[in-house]
Amino acid sequence: MKGDGKKIHMQEVVTRDGFQSESDFVDTGRKIELVNQLSECGYAKIEVTSFTSPRAIPALRDAEEVMQGIIRNPSVEYTVLVPNVRGAERALSCDVDEANLVMSASESHNLSNLRMTREASFSGLKEVVKEVQPTRTAINVSLSTAFGCPMEGEVPLDTVLSWVERFAEMDVRGITLCDTTGMAYPTQVAKVISAFKERFSNLQLTVHLHNTRGMALSNALAAIQAGADRFDSSLGGLGGCPYAPGATGNVCTEDLVHMLELMGYNTGVDLDKTLNAASLLPGLVHHEVPSQVLKAGRRLDLHPTPDFVKGRLGSEPER
Amino acid sequence: MKGDGKKIHMQEVVTRDGFQSESDFVDTGRKIELVNQLSECGYAKIEVTSFTSPRAIPALRDAEEVMQGIIRNPSVEYTVLVPNVRGAERALSCDVDEANLVMSASESHNLSNLRMTREASFSGLKEVVKEVQPTRTAINVSLSTAFGCPMEGEVPLDTVLSWVERFAEMDVRGITLCDTTGMAYPTQVAKVISAFKERFSNLQLTVHLHNTRGMALSNALAAIQAGADRFDSSLGGLGGCPYAPGATGNVCTEDLVHMLELMGYNTGVDLDKTLNAASLLPGLVHHEVPSQVLKAGRRLDLHPTPDFVKGRLGSEPER
């Protein structure tokens, strides 16, 4: 269980997955400032925005401006969500480092979320891959509902792996297994990740967890024990779950980094800088964020000893 | 990591640890109703109340009435917090199954919380043990700040174990190691629990976790892997942390049980009944509670498939 300095790659999704569901539009300039700040925190990747239709996701209608406005740190990969060929063209025109494609492992969720069958999604994404691959831009595919579907329930492991297989055959660089609505639990995560690693050892694997039922950090540890070393996470835990109003959504970056660093893992993420950035979020989105470490501080952020206690300390030998 | 049917003993603390810090007094009758409801949920123990001075903790000023008013289920142990000889006399007059004594492993926290040195606490508790032991009522000692002190920082493992040793010498039945302000992290928990189990294999060990920094469920799994099989938890996650306003406190019963049961552990706790009881809490304390599973439902509590999706399902063969 000890980290022993093992590298864990952290991928920040707040400006895409976090902001996309916010009702208040976050100013383009403030988005750019936040990404610039995150670029100095030590992440492996930052998912900057989404090249979806501005009508579908008005919160991210400034995708080009943001992507072109940020100062890029050469040690960070800048990825964006790309839903279709039109989005791919827009993303490529901004010279992104990676295109992140998305579909669901379960039919009902794909139909609900993307308004088409999985086969239709797959055909569309195949066209996107054809468009992107010649440019040598990396391609990742995020597979939603990989640990359960809020409408269908269990999603068979074979179903998940067969969709991974079809993208692997197209030679994409990476796959993200998404626990879209927080249905994953540790023993399941261990089983799914082990099966993935055994069969697709050459694919870059990202684990995308939600804390909807409080299990995100436990699931992360189970994933690491099964061989995962790369996680999406969202600053402040921003990004809700449409199926559970009031419940937390994306696993919180600072909570995950805080735990992993205490355990001896090397996330590369500077927790001070990350907490500084997280502290700006309530001002940007106009509500509290579910982050625990932001509220409580790091475990060794100590509290002052009350005066009446100070006077009595040292009155007996320390045991 | 798999539970394989291993028994985990759950101990409910909501009516003591949860209610004690509430500003609105919960009616005695409603406390009794809640304990009676909890008695049917499958807990190993219920910490009913605290026999502290009514002036010190007015929220629990009805300790005798509650303890004498409940219907006791013979398969549940009813424990109460006992701070001193006066409290012990009151508790014994109510025929409790266990007296739960408390002091801190760190001097500053003991002085802040109990207004006396640890040595003074120990002397007082020794008197309590002398009072209780002849009645054959079980004795447990809860050791606060066993995983860190909010004022002193790290609490050395030797310090923790030396206090355990002194109570073990008095032949108490059990010890609770308390992560009072949520400073524990998984590798530390594993180390502390392993050391405890190695040295005190005959003591009943309870682990009392707080979710202040989001790590409670991960810490529970680490504790189980190190040999623990008994946890305190609080319905709805009720019971805050005075050092971190807004942060969550006690680990939430239903979140912990939900995860452990999914992993194949046998908590004995009926999650349906527990969630029913938890759903009453906001009405009793007049605010939301931090429970995740109460908000989001269990992982297989499915959501209705939208009509526009239903019509299209089955249009392609299931993969």
XYZ file of C-alpha atoms in Angstrom:
638
model
C 0.000 0.000 0.000
C 2.989 2.296 0.540
C 3.745 4.649 -2.318
C 7.531 4.336 -2.119
C 7.915 7.224 -4.527
C 5.860 5.603 -7.299
C 4.826 8.160 -9.917
C 1.109 8.860 -10.256
C 0.125 11.060 -13.201
C -2.554 13.610 -12.381
C -4.857 15.074 -15.016
C -6.882 18.173 -14.141
C -10.386 18.406 -15.631
C -11.948 21.336 -13.768
C -12.095 23.834 -16.626
C -13.852 21.262 -18.842
C -15.731 18.735 -16.721
C -16.101 21.099 -13.779
C -17.228 24.244 -15.578
C -19.375 22.509 -18.193
C -22.281 22.024 -15.797
C -22.097 25.421 -14.104
C -25.060 27.707 -14.678
C -23.030 30.914 -14.303
C -20.709 31.521 -17.259
C -17.106 31.830 -16.129
C -15.453 34.723 -17.963
C -13.041 33.694 -20.686
C -10.248 35.730 -19.131
C -10.699 34.060 -15.771
C -10.738 30.633 -17.387
C -7.432 31.450 -19.081
C -5.945 32.728 -15.815
C -7.022 29.556 -14.027
C -5.532 27.270 -16.680
C -2.303 29.286 -16.546
C -2.238 28.856 -12.791
C -2.934 25.122 -13.096
C -0.118 24.854 -15.638
C 2.323 25.654 -12.810
C 0.918 23.030 -10.417
C 2.662 19.955 -11.805
C -0.119 18.131 -13.640
C 0.636 15.641 -16.412
C -2.367 16.834 -18.432
C -4.971 19.553 -18.270
C -8.306 19.072 -20.016
C -8.823 22.673 -21.021
C -12.218 22.775 -22.686
C -14.635 21.012 -25.000
C -15.127 21.568 -28.718
C -18.814 20.747 -28.574
C -21.488 22.930 -30.094
C -21.788 26.232 -28.191
C -25.532 25.623 -28.169
C -25.127 22.232 -26.493
C -22.733 23.477 -23.805
C -22.897 27.282 -23.603
C -20.617 27.265 -20.545
C -17.734 26.276 -22.855
C -18.730 28.374 -25.882
C -15.329 30.105 -25.712
C -13.286 26.966 -26.442
C -11.067 28.505 -29.165
C -10.431 31.690 -27.228
C -9.427 29.772 -24.106
C -7.258 27.247 -25.922
C -5.512 29.993 -27.906
C -5.248 32.357 -24.951
C -3.421 30.128 -22.467
C 0.329 30.108 -21.940
C 1.396 26.533 -22.562
C 3.886 24.892 -20.233
C 5.931 22.403 -22.305
C 5.840 19.842 -19.489
C 2.016 19.722 -19.500
C -0.156 18.086 -22.160
C -3.223 20.117 -23.102
C -6.169 17.926 -24.006
C -9.691 18.857 -25.072
C -12.945 17.001 -25.469
C -13.839 16.344 -29.089
C -17.320 14.991 -29.878
C -17.221 14.832 -33.685
C -15.323 15.739 -36.875
C -16.358 19.385 -36.650
C -14.999 19.515 -33.093
C -11.823 17.786 -34.233
C -11.233 20.430 -36.906
C -11.724 23.191 -34.340
C -9.398 21.455 -31.855
C -6.698 20.854 -34.451
C -6.826 24.487 -35.490
C -5.850 25.272 -31.897
C -2.977 22.805 -32.004
C -4.077 20.732 -28.991
C -1.764 18.015 -27.671
C -4.524 15.446 -27.358
C -8.098 14.940 -28.516
C -10.285 13.237 -25.944
C -13.180 11.365 -27.564
C -16.143 10.141 -25.582
C -18.844 7.493 -25.705
C -20.601 5.300 -23.145
C -20.126 1.607 -22.505
C -23.881 1.226 -21.927
C -26.496 1.798 -24.612
C -29.011 3.673 -22.453
C -26.432 6.159 -21.235
C -25.060 6.742 -24.719
C -28.585 7.348 -26.016
C -29.411 9.668 -23.088
C -26.185 11.599 -23.115
C -25.156 11.653 -26.777
C -28.574 11.040 -28.389
C -27.321 8.230 -30.594
C -26.623 4.518 -30.369
C -23.196 3.303 -29.356
C -22.660 2.001 -32.918
C -23.465 5.440 -34.300
C -21.081 7.011 -31.781
C -18.389 4.546 -32.695
C -18.763 5.257 -36.429
C -18.579 8.975 -35.754
C -15.504 8.633 -33.554
C -13.853 6.475 -36.211
C -14.157 9.453 -38.553
C -12.661 11.675 -35.861
C -9.726 9.307 -35.477
C -9.197 9.385 -39.256
C -9.187 13.172 -39.127
C -6.844 13.482 -36.146
C -4.401 10.620 -36.596
C -2.504 12.029 -39.622
C -1.667 15.152 -37.580
C 0.111 13.008 -34.960
C -2.068 14.603 -32.262
C -2.575 12.032 -29.519
C -6.004 10.421 -29.200
C -7.665 9.293 -26.005
C -11.098 7.726 -25.684
C -13.122 8.223 -22.512
C -15.507 5.356 -21.966
C -18.394 6.487 -19.763
C -20.337 4.147 -17.448
C -17.445 1.667 -17.394
C -18.275 0.698 -13.798
C -22.055 0.822 -14.014
C -24.893 2.621 -15.761
C -27.435 4.662 -13.796
C -30.243 3.263 -15.951
C -29.088 -0.270 -16.786
C -27.163 -1.104 -13.617
C -24.201 -3.429 -14.048
C -22.215 -3.046 -17.268
C -20.559 -6.387 -18.032
C -16.757 -6.314 -18.017
C -16.767 -8.030 -21.422
C -18.828 -5.180 -22.844
C -16.361 -2.616 -21.503
C -13.340 -4.527 -22.779
C -14.878 -5.120 -26.218
C -15.295 -1.365 -26.729
C -11.731 -0.805 -25.561
C -10.636 -3.477 -28.059
C -12.314 -1.708 -30.952
C -10.509 1.542 -30.169
C -7.228 -0.275 -29.504
C -7.484 -1.730 -33.008
C -7.554 1.839 -34.313
C -4.314 2.515 -32.495
C -5.498 5.267 -30.148
C -2.954 6.189 -27.491
C -5.111 5.957 -24.421
C -8.386 4.938 -22.832
C -10.096 6.475 -19.825
C -12.380 4.234 -17.838
C -15.004 6.547 -16.341
C -17.089 5.937 -13.260
C -19.536 8.506 -14.578
C -22.086 8.361 -11.777
C -20.006 7.012 -8.895
C -21.103 3.386 -9.031
C -17.624 1.856 -8.765
C -16.482 0.115 -5.593
C -12.982 -1.005 -4.677
C -13.094 -4.746 -5.394
C -14.827 -4.064 -8.722
C -12.259 -1.413 -9.627
C -9.452 -3.865 -8.876
C -11.072 -6.489 -11.111
C -11.743 -4.122 -14.030
C -8.313 -2.471 -13.935
C -6.497 -5.805 -13.658
C -8.399 -7.179 -16.644
C -7.662 -4.026 -18.651
C -3.952 -4.035 -17.802
C -3.616 -7.702 -18.655
C -5.175 -7.306 -22.079
C -4.106 -3.779 -23.091
C -0.704 -3.259 -21.527
C 0.322 -0.834 -24.283
C -2.587 1.561 -23.916
C -2.243 4.582 -21.653
C -4.906 3.971 -19.003
C -6.608 6.801 -17.123
C -9.071 6.205 -14.302
C -11.826 8.817 -13.953
C -13.612 8.509 -10.621
C -16.614 10.202 -9.084
C -17.191 10.549 -5.350
C -20.986 10.310 -5.584
C -21.173 7.571 -2.953
C -18.034 8.577 -1.050
C -15.819 5.844 -2.493
C -13.594 7.796 -4.903
C -10.421 7.805 -2.803
C -10.853 4.137 -1.872
C -11.389 3.331 -5.542
C -8.244 5.240 -6.476
C -6.201 3.151 -4.060
C -7.760 -0.043 -5.407
C -6.936 1.103 -8.953
C -3.314 1.803 -8.024
C -2.986 -1.588 -6.373
C -4.269 -3.118 -9.627
C -1.709 -1.246 -11.717
C -3.226 2.121 -12.608
C -0.981 5.178 -12.361
C -3.007 7.940 -14.009
C -6.106 9.743 -12.749
C -8.466 12.462 -13.837
C -9.533 14.724 -11.000
C -11.262 18.057 -10.619
C -10.061 21.014 -8.589
C -12.369 21.569 -5.636
C -14.283 18.435 -6.604
C -16.196 20.610 -9.068
C -18.569 18.891 -11.492
C -21.779 17.417 -10.175
C -23.703 14.319 -10.937
C -26.973 14.995 -12.782
C -28.493 11.819 -11.317
C -27.972 12.799 -7.676
C -28.705 16.434 -6.874
C -26.573 17.620 -3.977
C -24.218 14.662 -4.199
C -20.571 15.236 -5.002
C -19.304 14.441 -8.465
C -15.727 14.318 -9.731
C -13.066 13.173 -7.317
C -11.442 16.255 -5.810
C -7.861 16.896 -6.959
C -6.550 18.275 -3.696
C -8.165 15.518 -1.603
C -6.665 12.812 -3.826
C -3.228 14.434 -4.041
C -3.184 15.089 -0.281
C -3.826 11.401 0.461
C -1.485 9.994 -2.179
C 1.412 12.240 -1.126
C 0.916 11.273 2.547
C 1.133 7.640 1.483
C 4.424 8.248 -0.291
C 3.268 8.445 -3.902
C 4.810 11.043 -6.150
C 2.009 12.914 -7.907
C 4.274 15.738 -9.014
C 1.479 18.102 -7.983
C 2.318 21.045 -5.734
C -0.423 20.971 -3.119
C 0.134 24.558 -1.963
C -0.303 25.950 -5.454
C -3.265 23.651 -6.071
C -5.010 24.778 -2.893
C -4.368 28.396 -3.867
C -6.052 27.764 -7.194
C -8.921 25.852 -5.555
C -9.575 28.715 -3.178
C -10.531 30.876 -6.190
C -13.277 28.524 -7.362
C -16.152 29.685 -5.128
C -15.562 33.182 -6.523
C -15.745 31.876 -10.091
C -18.767 29.607 -9.800
C -20.600 31.429 -6.978
C -21.133 28.450 -4.697
C -19.200 26.291 -2.263
C -17.176 23.396 -3.656
C -17.110 19.908 -2.105
C -13.354 19.816 -1.457
C -12.547 18.571 2.041
C -8.887 19.621 2.245
C -9.803 23.127 1.108
C -12.126 23.402 4.141
C -10.094 21.489 6.716
C -6.540 22.169 5.563
C -3.799 19.570 5.263
C -3.454 17.132 8.147
C -0.475 19.006 9.595
C -1.930 22.491 9.175
C -2.086 22.877 12.944
C -4.427 24.927 15.080
C -3.222 27.363 17.722
C -3.003 26.033 21.250
C -5.468 27.980 23.445
C -3.830 30.229 26.039
C -5.331 28.358 28.978
C -3.718 25.188 27.606
C -0.349 26.785 26.872
C 0.060 27.793 30.501
C -0.393 24.216 31.634
C 1.720 22.457 29.058
C 5.005 21.151 30.370
C 3.566 20.745 33.868
C 4.164 17.030 33.551
C 6.888 15.139 31.726
C 6.026 14.138 28.143
C 5.404 10.430 27.899
C -9.185 -6.801 -0.431
C -12.280 -8.969 -0.960
C -14.537 -9.301 2.071
C -15.338 -13.006 1.548
C -18.040 -12.796 4.184
C -15.693 -11.571 6.939
C -17.649 -10.143 9.862
C -17.222 -6.414 10.544
C -18.819 -5.162 13.761
C -20.530 -1.804 13.407
C -21.079 0.540 16.337
C -23.508 3.432 15.939
C -22.601 6.692 17.710
C -25.091 9.192 16.255
C -27.227 9.759 19.353
C -24.108 10.489 21.426
C -21.306 11.781 19.206
C -23.664 13.083 16.556
C -26.214 14.864 18.729
C -23.739 16.181 21.318
C -22.592 19.050 19.130
C -26.023 20.002 17.766
C -27.300 23.414 18.767
C -30.988 22.420 18.568
C -32.022 20.078 21.367
C -33.446 16.832 20.014
C -36.549 15.888 21.997
C -36.059 13.014 24.410
C -38.935 11.086 22.867
C -37.447 11.374 19.398
C -34.034 10.289 20.669
C -35.657 7.193 22.184
C -37.545 6.465 18.942
C -34.344 6.781 16.943
C -32.393 4.440 19.251
C -35.259 1.939 19.062
C -35.138 2.133 15.285
C -31.365 1.723 15.282
C -31.734 -1.304 17.554
C -33.401 -3.121 14.648
C -30.670 -2.273 12.126
C -28.138 -4.951 13.068
C -25.460 -2.985 14.917
C -23.106 -4.692 17.358
C -23.228 -1.691 19.699
C -25.084 1.581 20.018
C -23.524 4.455 21.951
C -26.743 5.863 23.338
C -25.743 8.960 25.268
C -23.180 10.538 27.564
C -23.307 10.786 31.356
C -21.471 14.079 31.406
C -22.665 17.102 33.331
C -25.866 18.509 31.783
C -24.227 21.922 31.982
C -21.218 20.750 29.958
C -23.292 19.091 27.237
C -26.888 20.323 27.419
C -27.753 18.453 24.207
C -27.478 15.201 26.192
C -28.967 16.408 29.472
C -31.608 13.682 29.221
C -29.145 10.779 29.480
C -31.057 8.805 32.165
C -34.429 9.290 30.511
C -33.122 8.111 27.151
C -31.200 5.153 28.520
C -34.182 4.052 30.636
C -36.724 4.768 27.909
C -35.323 2.656 25.096
C -36.419 -0.882 24.291
C -33.265 -2.965 24.476
C -32.587 -5.578 21.825
C -30.640 -8.439 23.463
C -28.388 -8.781 20.423
C -27.174 -5.175 20.721
C -24.794 -3.831 23.367
C -25.769 -0.419 24.723
C -22.764 1.684 25.626
C -22.551 5.205 27.038
C -19.825 7.744 27.492
C -18.667 8.040 31.098
C -16.303 10.902 32.003
C -15.906 10.393 35.761
C -17.085 8.511 38.867
C -20.284 10.558 39.077
C -21.067 9.652 35.462
C -20.253 6.017 36.192
C -22.743 5.918 39.052
C -25.433 7.415 36.836
C -24.621 4.976 34.007
C -24.629 1.953 36.317
C -27.990 2.989 37.730
C -29.285 2.640 34.154
C -27.743 -0.810 33.788
C -25.686 -0.034 30.701
C -23.843 -2.870 28.929
C -20.616 -0.923 28.576
C -19.028 2.230 29.959
C -16.956 4.094 27.394
C -14.211 6.168 29.042
C -12.329 8.866 27.170
C -9.018 10.679 27.251
C -6.599 11.994 24.621
C -3.252 10.572 23.579
C -1.851 14.106 23.255
C -1.442 16.494 26.174
C -2.668 19.638 24.406
C -5.878 17.993 23.247
C -6.571 16.499 26.667
C -6.044 19.898 28.264
C -8.219 21.639 25.667
C -10.999 19.106 25.625
C -11.083 17.767 29.193
C -9.385 20.695 30.977
C -6.909 18.487 32.807
C -3.583 16.802 32.158
C -3.482 13.289 30.777
C -2.140 12.045 34.133
C -5.087 13.647 35.899
C -7.465 12.063 33.378
C -5.812 8.712 33.839
C -6.128 8.902 37.640
C -9.778 9.828 37.320
C -10.492 7.021 34.882
C -8.710 4.565 37.192
C -11.304 5.461 39.813
C -14.056 4.926 37.256
C -12.666 1.502 36.418
C -12.625 0.615 40.143
C -16.260 1.698 40.373
C -17.447 -0.151 37.274
C -15.378 -3.329 37.233
C -17.043 -5.051 40.232
C -20.430 -4.775 38.468
C -19.070 -6.796 35.516
C -20.181 -4.004 33.175
C -17.775 -3.965 30.232
C -15.263 -1.115 30.028
C -13.948 0.486 26.865
C -11.473 3.346 26.660
C -11.603 5.745 23.708
C -8.218 7.265 23.082
C -8.626 10.559 21.206
C -5.990 12.006 18.834
C -4.455 8.540 18.311
C -3.564 9.435 14.708
C -2.566 13.051 15.226
C -3.355 16.085 17.363
C -4.710 19.288 15.779
C -2.401 21.361 18.005
C 0.704 19.162 18.398
C 0.710 17.423 15.026
C 2.092 13.888 14.996
C 1.394 11.796 18.072
C 4.163 9.191 18.378
C 3.009 5.587 18.087
C 4.887 4.772 21.292
C 2.863 7.394 23.136
C -0.387 5.878 21.883
C 0.663 2.345 22.729
C 1.917 3.297 26.188
C -1.514 4.690 27.110
C -3.146 1.570 25.728
C -0.750 -0.485 27.848
C -1.731 1.319 31.045
C -5.415 0.600 30.439
C -4.677 -2.965 29.354
C -2.963 -3.494 32.693
C -6.250 -2.545 34.356
C -7.951 -5.273 32.361
C -10.420 -3.140 30.405
C -12.221 -5.047 27.661
C -11.613 -2.728 24.763
C -9.805 0.264 23.346
C -11.000 2.636 20.652
C -8.339 4.395 18.617
C -9.900 7.698 17.573
C -8.950 9.829 14.604
C -10.597 12.753 16.358
C -9.948 15.427 13.760
C -9.456 13.356 10.608
C -5.665 13.376 10.465
C -5.243 9.648 9.773
C -4.138 8.378 6.385
C -4.158 4.825 5.090
C -0.490 3.808 5.437
C -0.397 5.322 8.934
C -3.596 3.523 9.907
C -2.124 0.234 8.703
C 0.999 0.820 10.779
C -0.839 1.823 13.966
C -3.410 -0.972 13.770
C -0.775 -3.617 13.022
C 1.302 -2.488 16.002
C -1.775 -2.516 18.236
C -2.892 -5.972 17.118
C 0.573 -7.401 17.578
C 0.890 -6.158 21.138
C -2.695 -6.291 22.404
C -4.293 -9.232 20.639
C -6.707 -9.820 23.538
C -8.179 -6.323 23.637
C -11.337 -5.579 21.670
C -10.162 -2.924 19.178
C -12.522 -0.327 17.730
C -11.443 2.143 15.068
C -13.159 5.540 15.190
C -12.600 7.514 11.986
C -13.462 11.008 10.857
C -13.897 12.035 7.242
C -12.550 15.562 7.737
C -10.098 15.231 4.859
C -12.091 12.709 2.835
C -10.019 9.679 3.822
C -12.345 7.865 6.243
C -13.427 5.048 3.920
C -9.877 4.521 2.663
C -8.678 4.435 6.267
C -11.344 1.872 7.152
C -10.111 -0.419 4.385
C -6.512 0.033 5.519
C -7.579 -0.789 9.096
C -9.373 -3.946 7.969
C -6.355 -5.051 5.961
C -4.272 -4.586 9.127
C -6.646 -6.726 11.199
C -9.367 -4.409 12.541
C -12.946 -5.678 12.427
C -14.885 -3.121 14.492
C -15.785 0.466 13.646
C -17.612 3.368 15.188
C -19.677 5.311 12.683
C -22.383 7.939 12.762
C -25.705 7.823 10.957
C -25.790 10.486 8.245
C -22.166 11.327 9.048
C -23.515 13.532 11.847
C -21.005 15.063 14.246
C -18.779 17.850 13.038
C -15.200 18.759 13.639
C -14.781 21.913 15.758
C -11.415 22.577 14.113
C -12.753 22.732 10.573
C -16.071 24.534 10.183
C -18.013 23.104 7.271
C -15.865 20.006 7.052
C -17.412 16.602 7.605
C -16.763 14.814 10.880
C -17.601 11.241 11.847
C -17.448 8.624 9.138
C -20.977 8.089 7.818
C -22.535 4.738 8.761
C -24.478 4.207 5.566
C -21.528 5.186 3.330
C -19.211 2.757 5.163
C -21.738 -0.092 5.275
C -22.654 0.431 1.602
C -19.008 0.087 0.548
C -18.144 -2.812 2.848
C -21.195 -4.839 1.813
C -20.412 -4.274 -1.887
C -16.923 -5.594 -1.215
C -18.314 -8.756 0.346
C -17.908 -7.953 4.037
C -20.671 -8.929 6.418
C -21.503 -5.910 8.561
C -24.777 -7.378 9.767
C -26.298 -3.944 9.185
C -29.529 -3.699 7.197
C -28.850 -0.828 4.794
C -32.534 -0.241 3.959
C -33.470 0.221 7.596
C -30.371 2.325 8.201
C -31.175 4.636 5.291
C -34.736 4.958 6.563
C -33.409 6.043 9.933
C -30.870 8.401 8.344
C -33.597 10.072 6.309
C -35.165 11.299 9.580
C -32.037 13.133 10.721
C -32.474 16.426 8.828
C -35.881 16.707 10.502
C -34.327 16.156 13.936
C -31.304 18.440 13.651
C -32.726 20.964 11.163
C -29.886 20.873 8.649
C -28.569 18.670 5.887
C -26.287 15.795 6.825
C -23.088 14.904 4.935
C -24.145 11.356 4.003
C -23.439 10.574 0.356
C -25.512 7.416 -0.016
C -28.518 9.148 1.536
C -28.332 11.752 -1.272
C -27.283 9.539 -4.169
C -28.869 6.210 -3.229
C -27.158 2.838 -3.395
C -25.158 2.097 -6.514
C -27.911 -0.065 -7.987
C -30.789 2.270 -7.122
C -31.393 2.894 -10.808
C -32.848 5.916 -12.543
C -35.724 5.730 -15.012
C -34.786 5.477 -18.654
C -36.088 8.594 -20.453
C -38.900 7.916 -22.922
C -36.891 9.116 -25.923
C -34.234 6.537 -24.994
C -36.686 3.705 -24.349
C -38.033 3.962 -27.867
C -34.579 3.479 -29.342
C -33.328 0.709 -27.090
C -33.131 -2.666 -28.749
C -32.570 -1.126 -32.158
C -29.194 -2.797 -32.246
C -28.032 -6.095 -30.801
C -26.559 -5.864 -27.281
C -22.815 -6.295 -27.382
